[in-house]
XYZ file of C-alpha atoms in Angstrom:
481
model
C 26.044 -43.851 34.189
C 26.506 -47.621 33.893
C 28.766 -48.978 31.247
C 27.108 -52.491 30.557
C 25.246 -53.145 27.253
C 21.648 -52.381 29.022
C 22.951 -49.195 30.332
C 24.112 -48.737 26.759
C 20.780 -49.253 25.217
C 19.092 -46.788 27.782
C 21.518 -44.194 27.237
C 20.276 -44.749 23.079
C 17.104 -44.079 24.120
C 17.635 -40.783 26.090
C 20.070 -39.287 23.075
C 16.960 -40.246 20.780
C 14.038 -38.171 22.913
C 17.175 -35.763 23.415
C 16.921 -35.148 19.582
C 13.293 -34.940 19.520
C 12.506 -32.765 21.862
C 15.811 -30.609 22.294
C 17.729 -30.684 19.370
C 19.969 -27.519 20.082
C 20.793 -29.498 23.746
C 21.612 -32.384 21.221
C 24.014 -30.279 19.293
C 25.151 -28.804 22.614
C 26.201 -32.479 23.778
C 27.887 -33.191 20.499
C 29.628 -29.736 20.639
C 31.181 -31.372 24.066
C 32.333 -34.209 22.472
C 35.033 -32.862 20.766
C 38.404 -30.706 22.125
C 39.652 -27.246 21.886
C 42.652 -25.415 23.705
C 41.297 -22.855 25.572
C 38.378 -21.995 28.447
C 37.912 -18.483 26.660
C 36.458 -16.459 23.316
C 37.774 -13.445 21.992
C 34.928 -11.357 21.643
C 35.026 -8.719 18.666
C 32.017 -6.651 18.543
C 30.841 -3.011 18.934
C 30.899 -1.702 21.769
C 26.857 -1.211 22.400
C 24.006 -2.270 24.266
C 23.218 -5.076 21.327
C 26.345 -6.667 22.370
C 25.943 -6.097 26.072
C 22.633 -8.478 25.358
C 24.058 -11.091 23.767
C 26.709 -11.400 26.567
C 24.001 -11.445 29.342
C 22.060 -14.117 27.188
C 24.872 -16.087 26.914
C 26.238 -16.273 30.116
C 22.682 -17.579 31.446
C 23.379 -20.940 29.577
C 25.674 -23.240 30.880
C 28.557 -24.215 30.903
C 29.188 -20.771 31.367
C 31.559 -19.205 28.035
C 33.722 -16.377 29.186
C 33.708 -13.333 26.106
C 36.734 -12.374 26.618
C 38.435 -8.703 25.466
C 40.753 -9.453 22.831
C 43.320 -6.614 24.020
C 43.470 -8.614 27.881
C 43.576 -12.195 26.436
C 45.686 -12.440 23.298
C 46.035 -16.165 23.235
C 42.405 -17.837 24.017
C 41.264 -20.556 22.030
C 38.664 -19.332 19.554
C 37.597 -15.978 18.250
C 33.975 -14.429 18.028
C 33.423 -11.699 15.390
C 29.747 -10.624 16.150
C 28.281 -8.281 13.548
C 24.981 -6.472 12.667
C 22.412 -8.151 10.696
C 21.674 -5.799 8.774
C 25.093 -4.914 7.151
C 27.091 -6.870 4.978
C 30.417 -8.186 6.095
C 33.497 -4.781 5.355
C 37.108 -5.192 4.835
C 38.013 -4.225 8.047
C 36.458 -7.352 9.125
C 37.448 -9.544 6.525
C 41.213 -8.368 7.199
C 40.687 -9.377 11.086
C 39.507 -13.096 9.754
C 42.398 -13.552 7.830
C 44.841 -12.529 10.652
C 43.143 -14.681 13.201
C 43.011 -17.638 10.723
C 46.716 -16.902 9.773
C 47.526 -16.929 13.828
C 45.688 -20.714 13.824
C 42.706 -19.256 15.942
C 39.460 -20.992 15.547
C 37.145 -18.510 14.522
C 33.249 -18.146 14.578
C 31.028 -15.418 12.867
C 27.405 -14.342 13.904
C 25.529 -11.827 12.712
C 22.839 -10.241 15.734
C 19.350 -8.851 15.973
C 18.059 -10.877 12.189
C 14.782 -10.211 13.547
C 14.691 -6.567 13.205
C 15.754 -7.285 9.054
C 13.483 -8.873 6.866
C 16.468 -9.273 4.127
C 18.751 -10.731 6.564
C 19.151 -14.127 4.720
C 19.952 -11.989 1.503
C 23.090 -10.344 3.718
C 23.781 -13.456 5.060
C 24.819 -14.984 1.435
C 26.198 -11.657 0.572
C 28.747 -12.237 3.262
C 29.157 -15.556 2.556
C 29.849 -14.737 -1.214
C 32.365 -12.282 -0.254
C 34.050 -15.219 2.419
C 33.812 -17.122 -0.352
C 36.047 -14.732 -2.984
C 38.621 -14.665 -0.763
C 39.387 -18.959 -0.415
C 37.181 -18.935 2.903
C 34.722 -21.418 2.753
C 34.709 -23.487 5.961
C 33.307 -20.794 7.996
C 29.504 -20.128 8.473
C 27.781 -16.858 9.893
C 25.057 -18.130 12.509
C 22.095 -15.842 12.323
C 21.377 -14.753 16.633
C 19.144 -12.709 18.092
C 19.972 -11.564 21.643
C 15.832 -9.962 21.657
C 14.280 -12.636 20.890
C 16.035 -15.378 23.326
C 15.118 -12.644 26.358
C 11.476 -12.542 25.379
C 11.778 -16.373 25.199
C 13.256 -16.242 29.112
C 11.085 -13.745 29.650
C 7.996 -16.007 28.087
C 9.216 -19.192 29.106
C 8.549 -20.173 25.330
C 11.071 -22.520 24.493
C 10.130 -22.554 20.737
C 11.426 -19.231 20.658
C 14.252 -19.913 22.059
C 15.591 -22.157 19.642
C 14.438 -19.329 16.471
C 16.637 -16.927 18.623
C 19.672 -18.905 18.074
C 21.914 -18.180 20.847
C 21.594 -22.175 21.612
C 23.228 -23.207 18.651
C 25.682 -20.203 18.933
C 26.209 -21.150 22.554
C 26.637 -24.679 21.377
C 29.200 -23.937 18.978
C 31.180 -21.616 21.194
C 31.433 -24.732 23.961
C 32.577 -26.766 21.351
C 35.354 -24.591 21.170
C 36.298 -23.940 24.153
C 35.941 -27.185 25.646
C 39.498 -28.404 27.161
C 41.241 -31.694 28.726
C 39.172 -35.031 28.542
C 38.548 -34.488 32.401
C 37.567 -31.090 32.353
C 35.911 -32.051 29.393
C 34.085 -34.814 31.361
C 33.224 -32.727 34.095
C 31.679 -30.304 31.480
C 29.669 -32.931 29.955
C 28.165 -33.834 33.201
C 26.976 -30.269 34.200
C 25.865 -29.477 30.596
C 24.001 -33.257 30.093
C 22.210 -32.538 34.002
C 21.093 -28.859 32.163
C 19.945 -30.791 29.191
C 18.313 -33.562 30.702
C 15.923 -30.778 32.884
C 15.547 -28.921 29.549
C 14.347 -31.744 27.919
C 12.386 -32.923 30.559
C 10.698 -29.141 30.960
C 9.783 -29.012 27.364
C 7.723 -32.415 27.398
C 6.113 -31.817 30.181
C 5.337 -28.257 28.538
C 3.574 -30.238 25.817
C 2.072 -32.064 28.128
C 0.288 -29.281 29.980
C -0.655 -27.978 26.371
C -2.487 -31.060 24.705
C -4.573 -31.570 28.453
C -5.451 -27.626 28.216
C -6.242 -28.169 24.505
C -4.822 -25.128 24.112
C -4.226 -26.005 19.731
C -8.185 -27.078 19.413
C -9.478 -23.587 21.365
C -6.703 -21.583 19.101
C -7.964 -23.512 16.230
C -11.604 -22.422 17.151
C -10.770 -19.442 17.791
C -9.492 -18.597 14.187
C -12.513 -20.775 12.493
C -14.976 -18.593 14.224
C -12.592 -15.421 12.863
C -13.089 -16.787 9.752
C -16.779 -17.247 9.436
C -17.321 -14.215 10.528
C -15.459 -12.619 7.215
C -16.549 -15.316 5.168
C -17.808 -12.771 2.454
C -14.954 -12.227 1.846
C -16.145 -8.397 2.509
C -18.736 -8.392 -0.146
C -21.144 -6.093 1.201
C -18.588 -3.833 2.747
C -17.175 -3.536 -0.786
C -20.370 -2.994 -2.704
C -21.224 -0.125 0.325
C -17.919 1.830 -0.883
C -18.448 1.557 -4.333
C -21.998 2.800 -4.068
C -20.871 5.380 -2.093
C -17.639 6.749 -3.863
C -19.494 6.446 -7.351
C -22.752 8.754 -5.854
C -20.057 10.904 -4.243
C -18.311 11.095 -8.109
C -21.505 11.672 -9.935
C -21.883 14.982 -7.529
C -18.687 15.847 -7.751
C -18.701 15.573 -11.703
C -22.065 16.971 -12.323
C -21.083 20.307 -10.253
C -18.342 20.693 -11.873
C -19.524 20.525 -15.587
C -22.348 22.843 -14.540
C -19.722 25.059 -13.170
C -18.051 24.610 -16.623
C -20.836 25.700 -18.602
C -21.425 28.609 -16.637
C -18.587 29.932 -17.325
C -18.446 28.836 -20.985
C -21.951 31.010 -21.098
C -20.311 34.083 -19.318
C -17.559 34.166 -21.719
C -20.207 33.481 -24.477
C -22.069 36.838 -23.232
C -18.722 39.411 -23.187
C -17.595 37.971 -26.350
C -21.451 38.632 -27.926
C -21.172 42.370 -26.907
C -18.175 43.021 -28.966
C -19.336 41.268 -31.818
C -20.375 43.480 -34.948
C -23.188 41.872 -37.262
C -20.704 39.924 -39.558
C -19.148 38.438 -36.358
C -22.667 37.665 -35.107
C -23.323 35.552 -38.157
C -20.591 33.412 -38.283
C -20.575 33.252 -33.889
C -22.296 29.700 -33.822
C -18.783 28.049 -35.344
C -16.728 29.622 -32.781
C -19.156 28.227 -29.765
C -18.949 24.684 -31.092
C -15.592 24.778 -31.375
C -15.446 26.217 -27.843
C -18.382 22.950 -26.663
C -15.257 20.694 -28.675
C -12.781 22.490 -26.291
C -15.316 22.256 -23.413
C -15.747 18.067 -23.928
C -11.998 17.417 -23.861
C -11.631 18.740 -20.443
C -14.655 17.594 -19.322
C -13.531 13.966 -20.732
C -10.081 14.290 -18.947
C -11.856 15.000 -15.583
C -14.019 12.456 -15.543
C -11.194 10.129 -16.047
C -9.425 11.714 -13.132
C -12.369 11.424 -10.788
C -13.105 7.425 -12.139
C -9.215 6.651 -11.075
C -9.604 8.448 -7.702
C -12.709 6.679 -7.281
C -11.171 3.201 -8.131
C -8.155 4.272 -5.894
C -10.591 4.929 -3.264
C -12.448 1.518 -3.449
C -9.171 0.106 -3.010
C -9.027 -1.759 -6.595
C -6.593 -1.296 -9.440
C -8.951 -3.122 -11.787
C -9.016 -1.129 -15.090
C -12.653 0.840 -15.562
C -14.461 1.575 -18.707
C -14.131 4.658 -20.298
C -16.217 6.565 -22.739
C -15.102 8.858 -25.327
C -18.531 10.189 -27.103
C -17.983 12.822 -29.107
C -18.578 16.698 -28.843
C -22.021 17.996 -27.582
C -24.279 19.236 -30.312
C -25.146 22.807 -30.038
C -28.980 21.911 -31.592
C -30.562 23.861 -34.506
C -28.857 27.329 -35.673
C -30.558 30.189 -34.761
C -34.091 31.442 -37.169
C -33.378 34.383 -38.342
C -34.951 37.504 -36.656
C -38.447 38.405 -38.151
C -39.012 42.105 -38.450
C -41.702 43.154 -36.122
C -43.689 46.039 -34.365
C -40.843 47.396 -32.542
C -38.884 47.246 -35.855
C -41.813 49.861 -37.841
C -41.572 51.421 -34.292
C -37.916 52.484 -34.177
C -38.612 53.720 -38.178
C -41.282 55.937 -37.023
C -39.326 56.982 -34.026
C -35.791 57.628 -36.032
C -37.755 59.658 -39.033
C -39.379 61.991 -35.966
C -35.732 62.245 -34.234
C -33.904 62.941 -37.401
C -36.698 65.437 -38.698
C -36.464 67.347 -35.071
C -32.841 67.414 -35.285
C -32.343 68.693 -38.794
C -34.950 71.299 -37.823
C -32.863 72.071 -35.554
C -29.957 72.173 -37.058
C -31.134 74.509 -40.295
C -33.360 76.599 -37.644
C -30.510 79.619 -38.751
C -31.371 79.288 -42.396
C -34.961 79.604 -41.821
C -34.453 83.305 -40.769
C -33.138 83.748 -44.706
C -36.606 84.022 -46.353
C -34.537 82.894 -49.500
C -32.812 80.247 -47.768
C -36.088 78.899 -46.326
C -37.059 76.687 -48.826
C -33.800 75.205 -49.249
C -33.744 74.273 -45.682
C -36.481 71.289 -46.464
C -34.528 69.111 -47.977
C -31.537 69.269 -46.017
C -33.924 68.624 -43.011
C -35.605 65.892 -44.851
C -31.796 64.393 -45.752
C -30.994 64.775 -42.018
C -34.094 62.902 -40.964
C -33.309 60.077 -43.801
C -29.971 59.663 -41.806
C -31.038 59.732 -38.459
C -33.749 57.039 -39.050
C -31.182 54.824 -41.059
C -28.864 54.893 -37.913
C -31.576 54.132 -35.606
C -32.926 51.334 -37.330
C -29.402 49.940 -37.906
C -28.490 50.350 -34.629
C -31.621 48.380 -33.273
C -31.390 45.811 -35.590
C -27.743 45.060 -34.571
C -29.446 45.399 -30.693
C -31.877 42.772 -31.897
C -29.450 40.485 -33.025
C -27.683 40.670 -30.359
C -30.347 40.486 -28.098
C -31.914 36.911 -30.692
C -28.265 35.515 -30.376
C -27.567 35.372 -26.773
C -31.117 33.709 -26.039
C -30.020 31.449 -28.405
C -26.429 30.721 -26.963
C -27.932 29.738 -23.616
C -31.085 27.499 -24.986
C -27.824 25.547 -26.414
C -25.523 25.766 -23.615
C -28.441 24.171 -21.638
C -28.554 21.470 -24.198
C -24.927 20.903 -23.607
C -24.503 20.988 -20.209
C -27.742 17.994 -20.366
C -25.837 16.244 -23.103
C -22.456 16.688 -20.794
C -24.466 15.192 -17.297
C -26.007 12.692 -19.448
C -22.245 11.825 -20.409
C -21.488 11.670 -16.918
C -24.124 9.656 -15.701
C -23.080 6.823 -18.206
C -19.179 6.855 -18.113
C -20.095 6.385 -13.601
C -22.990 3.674 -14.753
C -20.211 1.663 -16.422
C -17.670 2.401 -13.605
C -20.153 1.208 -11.386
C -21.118 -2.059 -12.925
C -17.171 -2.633 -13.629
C -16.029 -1.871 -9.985
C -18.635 -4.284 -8.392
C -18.216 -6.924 -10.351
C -14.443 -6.778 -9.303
C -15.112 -6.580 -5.941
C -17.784 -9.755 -6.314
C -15.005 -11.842 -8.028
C -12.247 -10.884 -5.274
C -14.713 -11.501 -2.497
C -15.471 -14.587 -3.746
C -12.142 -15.630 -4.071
C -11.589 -14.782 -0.741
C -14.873 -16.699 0.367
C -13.351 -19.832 -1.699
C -9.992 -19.022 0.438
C -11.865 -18.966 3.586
C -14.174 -21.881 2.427
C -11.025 -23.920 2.210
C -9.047 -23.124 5.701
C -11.894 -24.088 7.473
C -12.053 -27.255 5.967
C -8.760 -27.705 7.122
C -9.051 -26.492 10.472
C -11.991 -28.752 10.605
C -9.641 -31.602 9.353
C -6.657 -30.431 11.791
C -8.914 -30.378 14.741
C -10.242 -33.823 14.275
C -6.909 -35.126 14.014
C -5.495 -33.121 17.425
C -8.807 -34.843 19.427
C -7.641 -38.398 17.530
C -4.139 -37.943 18.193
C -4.035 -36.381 21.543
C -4.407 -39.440 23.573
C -1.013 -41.224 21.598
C 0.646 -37.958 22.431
C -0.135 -38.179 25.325
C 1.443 -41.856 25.611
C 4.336 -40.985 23.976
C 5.127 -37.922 26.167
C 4.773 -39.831 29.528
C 6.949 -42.798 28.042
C 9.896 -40.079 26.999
C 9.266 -38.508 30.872
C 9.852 -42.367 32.329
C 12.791 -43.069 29.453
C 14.176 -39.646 31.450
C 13.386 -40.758 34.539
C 15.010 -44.161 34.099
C 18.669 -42.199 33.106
């Protein structure tokens, strides 16, 4: 390169577009500036195929740094400690960095594969807090990723290159290894000639981009993405809750009418071992069973209204009703004597006269005993006709009580659907109105990036053609070196 004042002035004017366009060849150049004592790095790294990478990335940027096995080459210039990104510097390692520092070696720390962590800056600090407990604070732990620099090669995407970091770790690595001012000017020239093409590649990359328009159709692409959603999934959301709330209201009405069923079954065994006192006093114990019967009714509704919410995908909170216990309606009339009743009289008095004939049939053959036999059969028939009547009565009871217990249980189980029908109403109202406000917010969201695309989109066509300009004038400032 020239050494007058012009020459000068261009050579400004190349660093400058270097910075702007490559700024980890930038930091590569100033890395060369400076002097070291050795061509080599002591690698110290697991032995694995994460390793392997990064040496294979490595050596495809030049000037070529030689990893070198810290067993074969004792005395190189600098040490690299290369670690996982996803663990925290140990104390074996921290014990190696203070032996290498102790020895005078350079050393460098990188931590590989921070892509595959999403907490990796956390671990970085964490290391750097421990470096920090122990007086080291001069050193800092470049973050690399072997991956993503070969999916870069592999992509030709320089941007990605750079967020792998191997640049800057190959960058700082020459910077310690560079050697004599010679060699060190020789180096310069093969790594500025790599640069300059790098550079020169990557504008003319951006070149080849703004003439495709490449940004504006991406940009389209995502506005028309956009208005395509721009209800922000209204109607989708309205659909499910419809849906899960009808598919609740089944659910919930089976299963109380289940409930009462069995409520009236149990109703029915306990009413046939029920004397006549017990059948007096059996409308308390069903209401108390209906009170029983609403609590667990209550807590399953609430259980199917959170699976439902769950289901719509909301955590909104939904209404919830607590009415109280189903009334069981009037108390049974009592039982008016009829037909039948006069009946069964009739009936017992002819039973219980046959059977105490019968039973004082051996007295009659006493002529003296004969006419004491009539009362005893007339006693006997008394008896008989008591217990038959009694015995219907209870039967009638019975019989009045358990029509009774399921004219109320269908009351209940209507008052218990009813109660169902307005604890879903309320869900319903509640659950749609939260999915109107979030899909409205996301409408106002969407309303609002494409307004900015629009905005972004007429600034790419207004600035393209000074981009444009300015990319051909680095090329010729390139050119001109």
């Amino acid at each position: 390169m020239p050494d007058s004042e012009e020459a000068d002035g261009l050579r400004a004017e190349v660093d400058a577009v270097i910075a702007r366009w490559n700024p980890q060849g930038k930091a590569l150049l100033r890395a060369m500036a400076g002097s070291g004592a050795g061509a080599g790095v002591v690698l110290y790294a697991a032995d694995d195929a994460n390793t392997t990478l990064v040496r294979t990335e490595l050596a495809r940027f030049e000037p070529r740094v030689d990893l070198l096995d810290p067993a074969a080459t004792p005395e190189a210039a600098a040490s690299l400690i290369l670690f996982d990104a996803g663990s925290v510097i140990g104390a074996d390692m921290l014990a190696l960095i203070d032996r290498l520092r102790a020895a005078g070696r350079p050393v460098l720390l990188a931590m590989n594969g921070f892509h595959a962590y999403q907490d990796w800056r956390a671990i970085r600090e964490r290391s750097l807090a421990l470096l920090a407990a122990r007086g080291i604070t001069d050193l800092e732990v470049l973050a690399v990723s072997a991956r993503l620099a070969a999916a870069a090669r592999a992509t030709d995407d320089s941007a990605l290159l750079d967020r792998s970091g191997l640049a800057g770790l190959h960058a700082a690595l020459a910077a310690a290894t560079a050697q004599s001012p010679v060699d060190g000017a020789e180096r310069r020239a093969a790594v500025l000639a790599r640069v300059l093409a790098d550079t020169r590649s990557r504008i003319e990359e951006q070149v080849t981009a703004l003439r495709a328009g490449g940004e504006a159709a991406r940009i389209r692409e995502e506005r028309v993405a956009l208005l395509a959603g721009r209800d922000g999934g209204r109607q989708t959301g309205l659909a499910a809750v419809r849906s899960q709330v009808q598919l609740a209201r089944v659910d919930l009405t089976t299963e109380v009418g289940s409930m009462v069923r069995a409520l009236h079954t149990r109703s029915r065994a306990e009413l046939d071992r029920c004397d006549r006192a017990e059948l007096r006093a059996y409308p308390q114990r069903l209401q108390q069973a209906v009170g029983e019967l609403s609590v667990v009714v209550d807590a399953t509704i609430e259980q199917r209204v959170a699976e439902t919410a769950r289901r719509v995908g909301t955590g909104a909170p939904v209404v919830r009703r607590h009415d109280p216990a189903p009334g069981l309606g009037p108390d049974p009339a009592p039982r008016h004597r009829g037909v039948e009743d006069h009946l069964m009289i009739a009936l017992g008095a002819s039973a219980g006269v046959g059977l105490g004939r019968l039973i004082v049939a051996p007295l009659s053959l006493v002529p003296t005993l004969d006419v004491a036999s009539v009362p005893v059969t007339l006693l006997l028939g008394a008896g008989a006709a008591y217990w038959v009547v009694r015995a219907r009565a209870q039967l009638a009871e019975r019989n009045h009580m358990s029509q009774w217990v399921g004219e109320a249980l269908i009351n209940v189980k209507a008052q218990l659907e009813q109660r169902v029908a307005a604890v879903l109403v309320d869900v319903e109202a509640e659950l749609a109105e939260h999915v109107v406000t979030e899909s409205t917010a996301r409408a106002v969201a969407v309303d609002r990036r494409v307004t900015e695309l629009d905005a972004l989109a007429r600034r790419i066509v207004a600035e393209r053609p000074a981009q444009l300009s300015a990319c051909e004038r680095d090329i010729d400032t390139l050119d001109r070196m």
